[in-house]
Amino acid sequence: MAGSTSSWSRALVQISPYTFAAIGIAIAIGVSVLGAAWGIYITGSSLIGAAIKAPRITSKNLISVIFCEAVAIYGVIVAIILQTKLESVPSSVMYAPEALRAGYAIFASGIIVGFANLVCGICVGIIGSSCALSDAQNSSLFVKILVIEIFGSALGLFGVIVGIIMSGQITWPSNAA
Amino acid sequence: MYGFEALTFNVHGGYLEAIVRGHRSGLLTAADYNNLCQCETLEDIKMHLSATEYGPYLQNEPSPLHTTTIVEKCTLKLVDEYKHMLCQATEPLSTFLEYITYGHMIDNVVLIVTGTLHERDVHELLEKCHPLGMFDSIATLAVAQNMRELYRLVLVDTPLAPYFSECITSEDLDDMNIEIMRNTLYKAYLEDFYRFCQKLGGATAEIMSDLLSFEADRRAVNISINSIGTELTRDDRRKLYSSFGLLYPYGHEELAVCEDIDQVRAVMEKYPPYQSIFAKMSYGESQMLDKAFYEEEVKRQCLAFEQQFHYGVFFAYMRLREQEIRNLMWISECSSFLVFFLSHDVARPSHEGGRTRLIPQISANDSEIIASGSRFCRKLKKNLNKAKEAYSSMAKVRKEWESQALLAIDKVASEILTGKKSSLAKQASILLMIAHDGFSASELCLHYLFASSNLDELTLSSSISKLDGSEMLSLIRYMGKWLRKYERFPQAGHCPTAASVLGLKACDWVPSLESIVKYLGLVLDEHFSSLVLYSEFHEELRSMEVVMKSLGLEARLCCSLANVIENLRTEVGQREGA
């Protein structure tokens, strides 16, 4: 346990692991959805404006919006997985290291997924906006820019993978202790 | 923060940016310009334009089209697009869009004030104003007598009010003051716009500062060149330069003391971006400078579209459209001039090559430009300047004259023709000989111009007034040559029948002595003051005066002789009758 010299670390370990877990789950879903929404509005406004002069681009460029939406879905999935990992433990073992570790793991998993999806959503949104504008001028550019978007959306996937791996190791201390 | 505009730009500006990029894709392409340049009449132009985005605006125009109608409708399209964007825009984009039109407002104000000074009707002037620069109380400008009143009555309520602080004086408005006022206003406007863009920051600031600096530098060069030889003092000139741009401040110091074009060129060649512009022009040529500046400006405006999420695209698009409308105006003017020129069945060689050369085109995609053209004047100037591109066609014209002259001499030498035809052939050969010898290829082209019977004096005098010094000198030398020729060969007279009888078409295109004298009179009328002031013209004019005096003496002698002959004839007639 921490010595009496550092009061910060004493304060931190006195916080219930459920706090950290709950915040982690909130960040997982909340910040992912923020990223998705950001990306969708960036793409959507350019898409609507460009489609006035070039109506043919609308159906193809909805892919950019779908990629952004996928980011929000990742966030939802991870949040659901994380919340299934929450277990009640008796208060005697609530501050045991294993319980703290479980709490911190859920928190970290939530942050990983949330922020990875945030930047992924913004990235795909900006590329989608440029894709719509270039497609309106020259339709051969669409497929090439789509490749960039695919690479961009892989970023969110990385975050989800690591988050799920982290959450897979979560074990709360068993009741007998 | 520069680089992170992408995160928040689209909240307010995304839709409009996409719209302006859609409009930009509707600019005329190189293929469109090729088609338009092949057009021979305004109806053809209307037909080609109906396939582009201008179609709906031009389709309802009644048949006798004028170039002003075409330009007006195309400008209307630009105004509609602008108004649509302005009503969708929020701050700060709406202020930015309004800034773009202040230049037109300044032009309109100056137009009305100048027109009122020259006693024109206000309604006529209002029709000529650019629609983007209209504001509510613009008609009241006609009432103002001096700048203070101008400001107090009208301009204090307009967005131009803050620009007037530097130029309010109580002096009466006259031509010089109005030009100075225009340039002072424009300088204040550019500086204000520049400061506004800097405040916006990010990519907008960077791109707009590049475009506005180029504009400021271009205006500085034009002010310097146009004020060479006028009464504008160096300090006044320096006050008209904007306080930003590549040339500020050291370039401005040097430009303010320039007294001729080569000094301006020496100053500008120290700046690498402008060195490439000036390198395209050979020494002493200033006509191509405007064209080179337009080219460079269009190139930079096209580059503004390379980046996303900034306001520079709106500015660049408006300017590109205005350039396109200028191009359409020149194409229409040149084609209506071609109708005039072609109807005289001018020698074909100078025409095929001449058609596309008369109108090199600009498209935003290729960023080349249309050279300045005002109809007739351009052909006149080209011939007088012996432009290299026209050289090959002029060489063909020279060969044609040569062959005709040789043909005439052959006919005289051959014994087939007898009597009347032989004397006709002799006359024709003398005429062609004087028309051909001693004239350069470009002057031969001028024969067609002055020999045509449909030559409208008004157009000729207006285009003569646009000639500059060296061109006028060559024109006067040309006329002097004709006078001397007619003096040496008094037997050279008009042979209207030679063309039909002997097949010598060139005889129709030799200008007669009366037409030469008439057009010489026009030149003297148009440029009297400059001819008197500049000494280069004096010796030429004195020698021509000598020739004219001797011709005049001869004419008087001939007149009295003709009277004597007439009297004798009537006497003989009476005697025989009696």
Coordinates of C-alpha atoms in Angstrom, one line a residue, chain B residues 22-29 32-33 53-54 305 317 320-321 324 364-365:
Chain B
G22 CA -20.0 23.3 -57.5
H23 CA -20.3 26.7 -59.2
R24 CA -16.6 26.6 -59.9
S25 CA -17.0 23.4 -61.9
G26 CA -19.4 25.3 -64.1
L27 CA -16.8 27.8 -65.3
L28 CA -16.1 27.6 -69.1
T29 CA -13.5 25.1 -70.1
D32 CA -15.9 25.9 -74.6
Y33 CA -13.5 28.7 -75.4
E53 CA -24.6 27.2 -67.6
Y54 CA -25.4 30.6 -69.1
F305 CA -9.2 25.8 -54.6
Y317 CA -14.5 32.1 -57.4
L320 CA -12.6 34.0 -61.7
R321 CA -16.2 34.6 -62.8
E324 CA -14.7 34.9 -67.5
A364 CA -9.7 29.0 -65.6
N365 CA -8.4 25.5 -66.2

